[in-house]
Amino acid sequence: MTFGQIARALRCREFTATELTRATLDRIKKSNSRLCSFITILEETAVAQAKRADAELTRGIDRGQLHGVPVAVKDLFFTQGVPTTSGSRIFSTHIPDHDATVVEKLAEAGAVLVGKTNMHELAYGITSSNPHFGTVRNPWDLERIPGGSSGGSGCAVAAGLVPIAMGSDTGGSIRIPASFCGVVGLKPTYGRISRSGSMPLSFTLDHMGPLACSVRDAAMTLNVLAGIDKRDPSSSSRPVVDYLPGEHVSIQGLRIGLPENFYFDRIHPEVDLAVRRMAACAESLGAQIVSVRVPDIGAINTVARIILLAEASAVMQPYLERRSDIGSDVRRLLDQGCLLPATDYLDAQRLRRVMRQEFETVWKGVNCLFTPTTPTSAPKIGQATLEFNGTEEDTRIATTRLVRAVNALGFPALSIPCGRDTLGLPMGLQIIGPAFQEELILRVGAALEDASGLGPWPEIDEKQSPGVNLT
């Protein structure tokens, strides 16, 4: 069920928030030994929050669509009195004395926090194969990765455990799990959602956003979370609008760009076809599909990798002596960052500004862009390389290739399901928009979701997945 469906059911007394929460917790506990999607399950506090929501709704106090709805957050958002590990042994005993702004706002909206999701260690990777808290598995195929670093959140939504789960995105870490798990993932504009009280990976690349079972659920979550926060100097004072698309949303007359360079160069043919089918769907709804050349995305990716290597190593500098407490893949990346000259980092930041200015010319001709989110469906756990046109490519580099640049540019991007391949695995469409145009990309996503019938809630084979959809 979507937020809207749950909200109506709660207000019609079809079930109570307490009943819903207990059922949710039961499913999480039953599935977690197989999916490993949660690090911490908050049974006692969740039931208390649900009972409070029931009491408020009975008294006529209505906090909105999220009131009484079970949600989860990636385990890098601070939770007062509850461990926040960032998926790391180093922080396994870290118990914050305050909540992250995201957690505060969800609580103010009446949401019920049922747990904290598993993730790639320190949010620094794309597999969510965590050496300390277990390997997160994709509900569509338990032998495949859910993507990372917000893999637990993507898994939890795809398995029907919660309708939304918060993630973070530094180089694609919301959109990659959304693509591999067949759910919706929104990376808003840099600064649109506060990062206060979240463990950082990169000072200038981190974005916070939801993974959800539908575009409108992602939009409702953004309505709750968007806005300036004095505790986060990077948060934007740009006015917040209503991001929720209407019931009969129109994209008539929009100019949608389909890049003729980079994005379709090395991708699986089934992904290529699925994205182009979504473009044809948009065209049938009255949008105009325009072929465009985009600036050098490969160069922007290089700039983004240099910035991330340097900033992640700076963040973790106080802990680098605890090498045995850091997984080998993350340790290698942190070591690389320590070797980067300061001049490389400064040049990357300078080029980043130039490239963003170059990209602004794209928005003069189109309203948004359609690209694949990932070049393939989910790889198998432990798969080191992917093959494109007879050439092998490192799985991590390939998986982030189509999403990383948007972090450096700071533009909003939405990943939505665009079909399944011959293996039955989900594929993702990425919709990229100009800065602070979340309303636009969500409107386009909702129109496609309505017309294509590809959301919400995928039908996962219950023999493979213990997830049970809320019905």
Coordinates of N, CA and C in Angstrom, one line a residue, residues 229-430:
D229 N 17.6 24.7 7.1 CA 17.9 24.3 8.5 C 19.1 25.0 8.9
K230 N 19.0 25.8 10.0 CA 20.1 26.6 10.4 C 21.2 25.8 10.9
R231 N 21.0 24.5 11.3 CA 22.0 23.7 11.7 C 22.9 23.1 10.6
D232 N 22.4 23.3 9.4 CA 23.1 22.8 8.2 C 23.5 24.0 7.3
P233 N 24.7 24.5 7.3 CA 25.1 25.7 6.5 C 24.9 25.5 5.0
S234 N 24.8 24.2 4.6 CA 24.7 24.0 3.1 C 23.2 23.9 2.7
S235 N 22.3 24.0 3.7 CA 20.9 23.9 3.3 C 20.4 25.2 2.7
S236 N 19.5 25.0 1.7 CA 19.1 26.2 0.9 C 17.9 26.9 1.5
S237 N 17.9 28.2 1.3 CA 16.8 29.1 1.7 C 15.7 29.2 0.5
R238 N 16.0 28.5 -0.6 CA 15.0 28.5 -1.7 C 13.7 28.1 -1.2
P239 N 12.6 28.8 -1.6 CA 11.2 28.5 -1.1 C 10.8 27.1 -1.4
V240 N 10.1 26.5 -0.5 CA 9.6 25.1 -0.7 C 8.2 25.2 -1.3
V241 N 8.0 24.3 -2.3 CA 6.7 24.3 -3.0 C 6.0 23.0 -2.6
D242 N 4.8 22.8 -3.1 CA 4.1 21.5 -2.9 C 4.6 20.6 -4.0
Y243 N 5.3 19.5 -3.7 CA 5.9 18.6 -4.6 C 5.0 17.5 -5.1
L244 N 3.8 17.4 -4.5 CA 3.0 16.2 -4.8 C 2.2 16.4 -6.1
P245 N 2.5 15.5 -7.1 CA 1.8 15.6 -8.4 C 0.3 15.3 -8.2
G246 N -0.5 16.0 -9.0 CA -2.0 15.8 -8.9 C -2.4 14.5 -9.4
E247 N -3.7 14.2 -9.3 CA -4.2 12.9 -9.6 C -4.1 12.6 -11.1
H248 N -4.4 13.6 -11.9 CA -4.4 13.5 -13.4 C -3.3 14.5 -13.9
V249 N -2.1 14.1 -13.7 CA -1.0 15.0 -14.0 C -0.7 15.0 -15.5
S250 N -0.3 16.2 -16.0 CA 0.0 16.4 -17.4 C 1.4 16.8 -17.6
I251 N 2.0 16.2 -18.7 CA 3.3 16.6 -19.1 C 3.3 17.1 -20.5
Q252 N 2.1 17.5 -21.0 CA 1.9 18.0 -22.3 C 2.8 19.2 -22.5
G253 N 3.5 19.2 -23.6 CA 4.4 20.3 -24.0 C 5.8 20.4 -23.4
L254 N 6.1 19.5 -22.5 CA 7.4 19.5 -22.0 C 8.4 19.0 -23.0
R255 N 9.6 19.5 -23.0 CA 10.7 19.1 -23.8 C 11.7 18.2 -23.0
I256 N 11.7 16.9 -23.4 CA 12.5 16.0 -22.6 C 13.7 15.6 -23.5
G257 N 14.9 15.8 -22.9 CA 16.1 15.5 -23.7 C 16.6 14.0 -23.5
L258 N 16.9 13.4 -24.6 CA 17.5 12.1 -24.7 C 18.9 12.2 -25.2
P259 N 19.9 12.1 -24.3 CA 21.3 12.3 -24.6 C 21.8 11.5 -25.8
E260 N 22.4 12.1 -26.7 CA 23.0 11.3 -27.9 C 24.4 10.9 -27.6
N261 N 25.0 11.4 -26.5 CA 26.4 11.0 -26.2 C 26.4 10.5 -24.7
F262 N 27.4 9.6 -24.5 CA 27.7 9.0 -23.2 C 26.7 8.1 -22.6
Y263 N 25.5 8.5 -22.3 CA 24.6 7.7 -21.4 C 24.1 6.4 -22.0
F264 N 24.2 6.3 -23.4 CA 23.7 5.1 -24.0 C 24.9 4.3 -24.7
D265 N 26.1 4.7 -24.3 CA 27.3 4.2 -25.0 C 27.6 2.7 -24.6
R266 N 27.6 2.5 -23.3 CA 27.9 1.1 -22.8 C 26.9 0.7 -21.8
I267 N 25.8 0.2 -22.3 CA 24.7 -0.3 -21.4 C 24.1 -1.6 -22.0
H268 N 23.5 -2.3 -21.2 CA 22.8 -3.6 -21.7 C 21.7 -3.2 -22.6
P269 N 21.6 -4.0 -23.8 CA 20.5 -3.7 -24.7 C 19.1 -3.6 -24.1
E270 N 18.9 -4.4 -23.2 CA 17.5 -4.4 -22.6 C 17.3 -3.1 -21.8
V271 N 18.3 -2.6 -21.1 CA 18.2 -1.3 -20.5 C 17.9 -0.2 -21.5
D272 N 18.7 -0.2 -22.5 CA 18.5 0.8 -23.6 C 17.1 0.8 -24.1
L273 N 16.6 -0.4 -24.4 CA 15.2 -0.5 -25.0 C 14.2 0.0 -23.9
A274 N 14.4 -0.4 -22.7 CA 13.4 0.0 -21.6 C 13.3 1.5 -21.5
V275 N 14.5 2.2 -21.5 CA 14.5 3.6 -21.3 C 13.9 4.3 -22.5
R276 N 14.1 3.8 -23.7 CA 13.6 4.4 -24.9 C 12.0 4.2 -25.0
R277 N 11.6 3.0 -24.4 CA 10.1 2.8 -24.3 C 9.5 3.8 -23.4
M278 N 10.2 4.2 -22.3 CA 9.6 5.2 -21.4 C 9.6 6.6 -22.1
A279 N 10.6 6.8 -22.9 CA 10.6 8.1 -23.7 C 9.4 8.1 -24.7
A280 N 9.2 7.0 -25.3 CA 8.0 6.9 -26.2 C 6.7 7.1 -25.4
C281 N 6.7 6.5 -24.2 CA 5.5 6.7 -23.4 C 5.3 8.2 -23.1
A282 N 6.3 8.9 -22.7 CA 6.3 10.3 -22.5 C 5.8 11.1 -23.7
E283 N 6.3 10.7 -24.8 CA 5.8 11.3 -26.1 C 4.4 11.1 -26.3
S284 N 3.9 9.9 -26.0 CA 2.4 9.6 -26.2 C 1.6 10.5 -25.3
L285 N 2.2 11.0 -24.2 CA 1.5 11.8 -23.2 C 1.6 13.3 -23.6
G286 N 2.2 13.6 -24.7 CA 2.2 15.0 -25.2 C 3.6 15.7 -25.0
A287 N 4.5 15.0 -24.5 CA 5.9 15.6 -24.3 C 6.6 15.5 -25.7
Q288 N 7.6 16.3 -25.8 CA 8.4 16.3 -27.0 C 9.8 15.7 -26.7
I289 N 10.2 14.7 -27.3 CA 11.5 14.1 -27.1 C 12.5 14.7 -28.0
V290 N 13.6 15.3 -27.4 CA 14.6 16.0 -28.1 C 16.0 15.4 -27.9
S291 N 16.7 15.1 -29.0 CA 18.0 14.6 -29.0 C 19.0 15.7 -28.6
V292 N 19.8 15.5 -27.5 CA 20.7 16.6 -27.1 C 22.1 16.0 -26.8
R293 N 23.1 16.9 -27.0 CA 24.4 16.5 -26.6 C 24.7 17.2 -25.2
V294 N 25.2 16.4 -24.3 CA 25.5 16.9 -22.9 C 27.0 17.1 -22.8
P295 N 27.4 18.0 -21.9 CA 28.8 18.2 -21.7 C 29.5 16.8 -21.3
D296 N 30.8 16.9 -21.2 CA 31.6 15.7 -21.0 C 31.4 15.1 -19.6
I297 N 30.4 14.1 -19.6 CA 30.1 13.4 -18.3 C 31.2 12.6 -17.8
G298 N 32.0 12.0 -18.6 CA 33.2 11.3 -18.1 C 34.1 12.2 -17.4
A299 N 34.3 13.4 -17.8 CA 35.2 14.4 -17.1 C 34.6 14.8 -15.8
I300 N 33.3 15.0 -15.8 CA 32.6 15.3 -14.5 C 32.7 14.2 -13.5
N301 N 32.6 12.9 -14.0 CA 32.7 11.8 -13.1 C 34.1 11.8 -12.5
T302 N 35.1 12.1 -13.3 CA 36.5 12.1 -12.8 C 36.6 13.1 -11.7
V303 N 36.1 14.3 -11.9 CA 36.1 15.4 -10.9 C 35.4 14.9 -9.7
A304 N 34.2 14.3 -9.8 CA 33.5 13.8 -8.6 C 34.2 12.8 -7.9
R305 N 34.9 11.9 -8.6 CA 35.7 10.8 -7.8 C 36.8 11.4 -7.1
I306 N 37.5 12.4 -7.6 CA 38.6 13.1 -6.9 C 38.1 13.8 -5.7
I307 N 37.0 14.5 -5.8 CA 36.5 15.2 -4.7 C 36.1 14.2 -3.6
L308 N 35.4 13.1 -4.0 CA 35.0 12.1 -3.0 C 36.1 11.5 -2.3
L309 N 37.2 11.1 -3.1 CA 38.3 10.4 -2.4 C 38.9 11.3 -1.4
A310 N 39.1 12.6 -1.7 CA 39.8 13.5 -0.8 C 38.9 13.8 0.4
E311 N 37.6 14.1 0.2 CA 36.7 14.5 1.3 C 36.4 13.3 2.2
A312 N 36.2 12.1 1.7 CA 36.0 10.9 2.5 C 37.2 10.6 3.4
S313 N 38.4 10.7 2.9 CA 39.5 10.5 3.7 C 39.7 11.5 4.8
A314 N 39.3 12.8 4.4 CA 39.4 13.9 5.4 C 38.4 13.6 6.6
V315 N 37.2 13.1 6.2 CA 36.2 12.8 7.2 C 36.7 11.7 8.2
M316 N 37.3 10.7 7.6 CA 37.7 9.5 8.4 C 39.1 9.6 8.9
Q317 N 39.8 10.7 8.7 CA 41.2 10.9 9.2 C 41.4 10.5 10.6
P318 N 40.5 10.9 11.6 CA 40.8 10.5 13.0 C 40.7 9.0 13.3
Y319 N 40.2 8.3 12.3 CA 40.0 6.8 12.6 C 40.8 5.9 11.7
L320 N 41.7 6.5 10.9 CA 42.4 5.7 9.9 C 43.4 4.7 10.6
E321 N 43.8 5.0 11.8 CA 44.7 4.1 12.5 C 44.1 2.8 12.9
R322 N 42.7 2.8 12.9 CA 42.0 1.5 13.3 C 41.7 0.7 12.0
R323 N 42.8 0.4 11.3 CA 42.7 -0.3 10.0 C 41.9 -1.6 10.1
S324 N 42.1 -2.4 11.1 CA 41.5 -3.7 11.2 C 40.0 -3.6 11.4
D325 N 39.5 -2.4 11.8 CA 38.1 -2.2 12.0 C 37.4 -1.7 10.7
I326 N 38.1 -1.6 9.6 CA 37.5 -1.1 8.4 C 37.6 -2.1 7.3
G327 N 36.5 -2.4 6.6 CA 36.5 -3.4 5.5 C 37.6 -3.1 4.5
S328 N 38.1 -4.1 3.8 CA 39.2 -4.0 2.9 C 38.8 -3.1 1.7
D329 N 37.6 -3.1 1.2 CA 37.3 -2.3 0.0 C 37.2 -0.8 0.4
V330 N 36.7 -0.5 1.5 CA 36.6 0.9 2.0 C 38.0 1.4 2.4
R331 N 38.8 0.5 3.0 CA 40.1 0.9 3.4 C 41.0 1.3 2.2
R332 N 40.8 0.5 1.1 CA 41.6 0.9 -0.1 C 41.2 2.3 -0.6
L333 N 39.9 2.6 -0.6 CA 39.5 3.9 -1.1 C 40.0 5.0 -0.2
L334 N 40.0 4.8 1.1 CA 40.5 5.8 2.1 C 42.0 6.0 1.9
D335 N 42.7 4.9 1.6 CA 44.1 5.0 1.4 C 44.4 5.9 0.1
Q336 N 43.6 5.6 -0.9 CA 43.8 6.4 -2.2 C 43.6 7.9 -1.9
G337 N 42.5 8.2 -1.1 CA 42.3 9.6 -0.9 C 43.4 10.3 -0.1
C338 N 44.1 9.6 0.7 CA 45.2 10.2 1.5 C 46.4 10.5 0.6
L339 N 46.4 9.9 -0.6 CA 47.6 10.1 -1.5 C 47.3 11.2 -2.5
L340 N 46.1 11.8 -2.5 CA 45.8 12.8 -3.5 C 46.4 14.1 -3.1
P341 N 47.1 14.8 -4.0 CA 47.7 16.1 -3.7 C 46.5 17.2 -3.5
A342 N 46.7 18.1 -2.7 CA 45.7 19.2 -2.5 C 45.5 19.9 -3.8
T343 N 46.5 20.0 -4.6 CA 46.2 20.7 -5.9 C 45.2 20.0 -6.8
D344 N 45.2 18.7 -6.7 CA 44.2 17.9 -7.5 C 42.8 18.2 -7.0
Y345 N 42.7 18.2 -5.7 CA 41.4 18.5 -5.1 C 40.9 19.9 -5.4
L346 N 41.8 20.9 -5.3 CA 41.4 22.3 -5.6 C 41.0 22.5 -7.1
D347 N 41.8 21.8 -8.0 CA 41.5 21.9 -9.4 C 40.2 21.2 -9.7
A348 N 39.9 20.1 -9.0 CA 38.6 19.4 -9.3 C 37.4 20.3 -8.9
Q349 N 37.6 21.0 -7.8 CA 36.5 21.9 -7.4 C 36.4 23.1 -8.3
R350 N 37.5 23.6 -8.9 CA 37.4 24.6 -9.9 C 36.7 24.2 -11.1
L351 N 37.1 23.0 -11.6 CA 36.5 22.4 -12.8 C 35.0 22.1 -12.6
R352 N 34.7 21.7 -11.4 CA 33.3 21.4 -11.1 C 32.4 22.6 -11.4
R353 N 32.9 23.8 -11.0 CA 32.1 25.1 -11.2 C 32.0 25.3 -12.7
V354 N 33.1 25.1 -13.4 CA 33.0 25.4 -14.9 C 32.1 24.4 -15.5
M355 N 32.1 23.2 -15.2 CA 31.3 22.2 -15.8 C 29.8 22.4 -15.5
R356 N 29.5 22.9 -14.3 CA 28.1 23.2 -14.0 C 27.6 24.3 -14.8
Q357 N 28.4 25.3 -15.1 CA 28.1 26.4 -15.9 C 27.8 25.9 -17.4
E358 N 28.7 25.0 -17.8 CA 28.5 24.4 -19.2 C 27.2 23.7 -19.2
F359 N 26.8 23.0 -18.2 CA 25.6 22.1 -18.2 C 24.3 23.0 -18.2
E360 N 24.5 24.2 -17.7 CA 23.3 25.1 -17.7 C 22.8 25.4 -19.1
T361 N 23.6 25.3 -20.1 CA 23.2 25.5 -21.4 C 22.2 24.4 -21.9
V362 N 22.3 23.2 -21.3 CA 21.4 22.1 -21.6 C 20.0 22.5 -21.3
W363 N 19.8 23.2 -20.1 CA 18.5 23.5 -19.7 C 17.8 24.6 -20.5
K364 N 18.5 25.3 -21.3 CA 17.9 26.2 -22.2 C 17.1 25.6 -23.3
G365 N 17.4 24.3 -23.6 CA 16.7 23.6 -24.7 C 15.7 22.6 -24.2
V366 N 15.9 22.0 -23.0 CA 15.0 21.0 -22.5 C 14.6 21.3 -21.1
N367 N 13.5 20.7 -20.7 CA 13.0 20.8 -19.3 C 13.7 19.8 -18.4
C368 N 14.0 18.6 -18.9 CA 14.6 17.5 -18.1 C 15.3 16.5 -19.1
L369 N 16.0 15.6 -18.5 CA 16.7 14.6 -19.3 C 16.2 13.2 -18.9
F370 N 16.2 12.3 -19.8 CA 15.9 10.8 -19.6 C 17.3 10.1 -19.8
T371 N 17.7 9.3 -18.8 CA 18.9 8.4 -19.0 C 18.6 7.1 -18.3
P372 N 19.4 6.1 -18.6 CA 19.3 4.9 -17.7 C 19.9 5.3 -16.3
T373 N 19.4 4.7 -15.3 CA 20.0 4.9 -14.0 C 21.2 4.0 -13.8
T374 N 21.2 2.8 -14.1 CA 22.3 1.9 -14.1 C 22.4 1.2 -15.5
P375 N 23.6 0.8 -15.9 CA 23.7 0.2 -17.2 C 23.2 -1.2 -17.3
T376 N 23.0 -1.9 -16.2 CA 22.5 -3.3 -16.2 C 21.5 -3.4 -15.0
S377 N 20.9 -4.5 -14.9 CA 20.1 -4.9 -13.7 C 21.1 -5.3 -12.7
A378 N 20.7 -5.8 -11.5 CA 21.6 -6.0 -10.4 C 22.6 -7.2 -10.7
P379 N 23.9 -6.9 -10.4 CA 24.9 -8.0 -10.6 C 24.8 -8.9 -9.4
K380 N 25.4 -10.1 -9.5 CA 25.5 -11.0 -8.5 C 26.4 -10.6 -7.3
I381 N 26.1 -11.0 -6.1 CA 27.0 -10.7 -5.0 C 28.4 -11.3 -5.3
G382 N 29.4 -10.4 -5.1 CA 30.8 -10.8 -5.3 C 31.2 -10.6 -6.8
Q383 N 30.3 -10.2 -7.7 CA 30.7 -10.1 -9.1 C 31.6 -8.9 -9.3
A384 N 32.8 -9.1 -9.7 CA 33.8 -8.0 -9.8 C 33.7 -7.2 -11.0
T385 N 33.3 -7.8 -12.1 CA 33.3 -7.0 -13.4 C 31.9 -7.2 -14.1
L386 N 31.6 -6.3 -15.0 CA 30.5 -6.4 -15.9 C 31.0 -6.3 -17.3
E387 N 30.3 -6.9 -18.3 CA 30.8 -6.9 -19.7 C 29.8 -6.1 -20.6
F388 N 30.4 -5.2 -21.4 CA 29.7 -4.4 -22.3 C 30.4 -4.5 -23.7
N389 N 29.7 -5.0 -24.7 CA 30.2 -5.1 -26.0 C 31.6 -5.8 -26.0
G390 N 31.7 -6.9 -25.2 CA 32.9 -7.7 -25.2 C 34.0 -7.1 -24.4
T391 N 33.8 -6.0 -23.7 CA 34.8 -5.4 -22.9 C 34.4 -5.4 -21.4
E392 N 35.3 -5.8 -20.5 CA 34.9 -5.9 -19.1 C 35.2 -4.6 -18.4
E393 N 34.4 -4.3 -17.4 CA 34.5 -3.0 -16.7 C 34.3 -3.3 -15.2
D394 N 35.0 -2.7 -14.4 CA 34.9 -2.8 -12.9 C 33.4 -2.5 -12.5
T395 N 32.8 -3.4 -11.7 CA 31.4 -3.3 -11.4 C 31.1 -1.9 -10.7
R396 N 32.0 -1.5 -9.8 CA 31.7 -0.3 -9.1 C 31.8 0.9 -10.0
I397 N 32.8 1.0 -10.9 CA 32.9 2.1 -11.9 C 31.7 2.1 -12.8
A398 N 31.3 0.9 -13.3 CA 30.2 0.8 -14.2 C 28.9 1.2 -13.6
T399 N 28.7 0.7 -12.4 CA 27.4 1.0 -11.7 C 27.2 2.5 -11.4
T400 N 28.2 3.2 -11.1 CA 28.1 4.6 -10.8 C 28.3 5.5 -12.0
R401 N 28.6 5.0 -13.1 CA 29.0 5.8 -14.3 C 27.9 6.7 -14.7
L402 N 26.6 6.3 -14.6 CA 25.5 7.1 -15.1 C 24.9 8.0 -14.1
V403 N 25.3 7.9 -12.8 CA 24.7 8.7 -11.8 C 25.6 9.6 -11.0
R404 N 26.9 9.4 -11.1 CA 27.8 10.1 -10.2 C 27.9 11.6 -10.6
A405 N 27.8 11.9 -11.8 CA 28.0 13.3 -12.3 C 27.0 14.2 -11.6
V406 N 25.7 13.7 -11.4 CA 24.7 14.6 -10.9 C 24.9 15.0 -9.5
N407 N 25.7 14.2 -8.7 CA 26.1 14.6 -7.4 C 27.0 15.8 -7.5
A408 N 28.0 15.8 -8.4 CA 28.9 16.9 -8.5 C 28.2 18.2 -9.0
L409 N 27.2 18.0 -9.9 CA 26.5 19.1 -10.4 C 25.4 19.6 -9.4
G410 N 25.0 18.8 -8.5 CA 24.0 19.2 -7.5 C 22.6 19.2 -8.0
F411 N 22.3 18.7 -9.2 CA 21.0 18.7 -9.8 C 20.1 17.6 -9.2
P412 N 18.8 17.8 -9.2 CA 17.9 16.7 -8.7 C 17.8 15.6 -9.7
A413 N 17.6 14.4 -9.2 CA 17.4 13.2 -10.1 C 16.5 12.2 -9.4
L414 N 15.7 11.6 -10.3 CA 14.7 10.6 -9.8 C 14.9 9.3 -10.6
S415 N 15.0 8.2 -9.9 CA 15.0 6.9 -10.5 C 13.7 6.2 -10.3
I416 N 13.1 5.8 -11.4 CA 11.8 5.0 -11.3 C 12.0 3.7 -12.1
P417 N 11.2 2.7 -11.7 CA 11.3 1.4 -12.5 C 10.8 1.6 -14.0
C418 N 11.5 1.0 -14.9 CA 11.1 1.1 -16.3 C 11.0 -0.2 -17.0
G419 N 10.8 -1.3 -16.2 CA 10.6 -2.6 -16.7 C 11.5 -3.6 -16.1
R420 N 11.4 -4.9 -16.6 CA 12.2 -6.0 -16.1 C 12.9 -6.6 -17.3
D421 N 14.1 -7.1 -17.1 CA 14.8 -7.8 -18.1 C 14.4 -9.3 -18.2
T422 N 15.1 -10.0 -19.1 CA 14.6 -11.4 -19.3 C 14.9 -12.3 -18.1
L423 N 15.7 -11.8 -17.2 CA 15.9 -12.6 -15.9 C 14.8 -12.2 -14.9
G424 N 13.9 -11.3 -15.2 CA 12.9 -10.8 -14.3 C 13.4 -9.8 -13.3
L425 N 14.5 -9.2 -13.6 CA 15.1 -8.2 -12.7 C 14.8 -6.8 -13.1
P426 N 14.6 -5.9 -12.1 CA 14.2 -4.5 -12.5 C 15.3 -3.7 -13.2
M427 N 14.8 -2.7 -13.9 CA 15.7 -1.8 -14.6 C 15.2 -0.4 -14.2
G428 N 16.1 0.6 -14.2 CA 15.7 2.0 -13.8 C 15.9 3.0 -14.9
L429 N 14.9 4.0 -14.9 CA 15.0 5.2 -15.7 C 15.4 6.3 -14.7
Q430 N 16.4 7.1 -15.1 CA 16.8 8.3 -14.4 C 16.2 9.6 -15.1

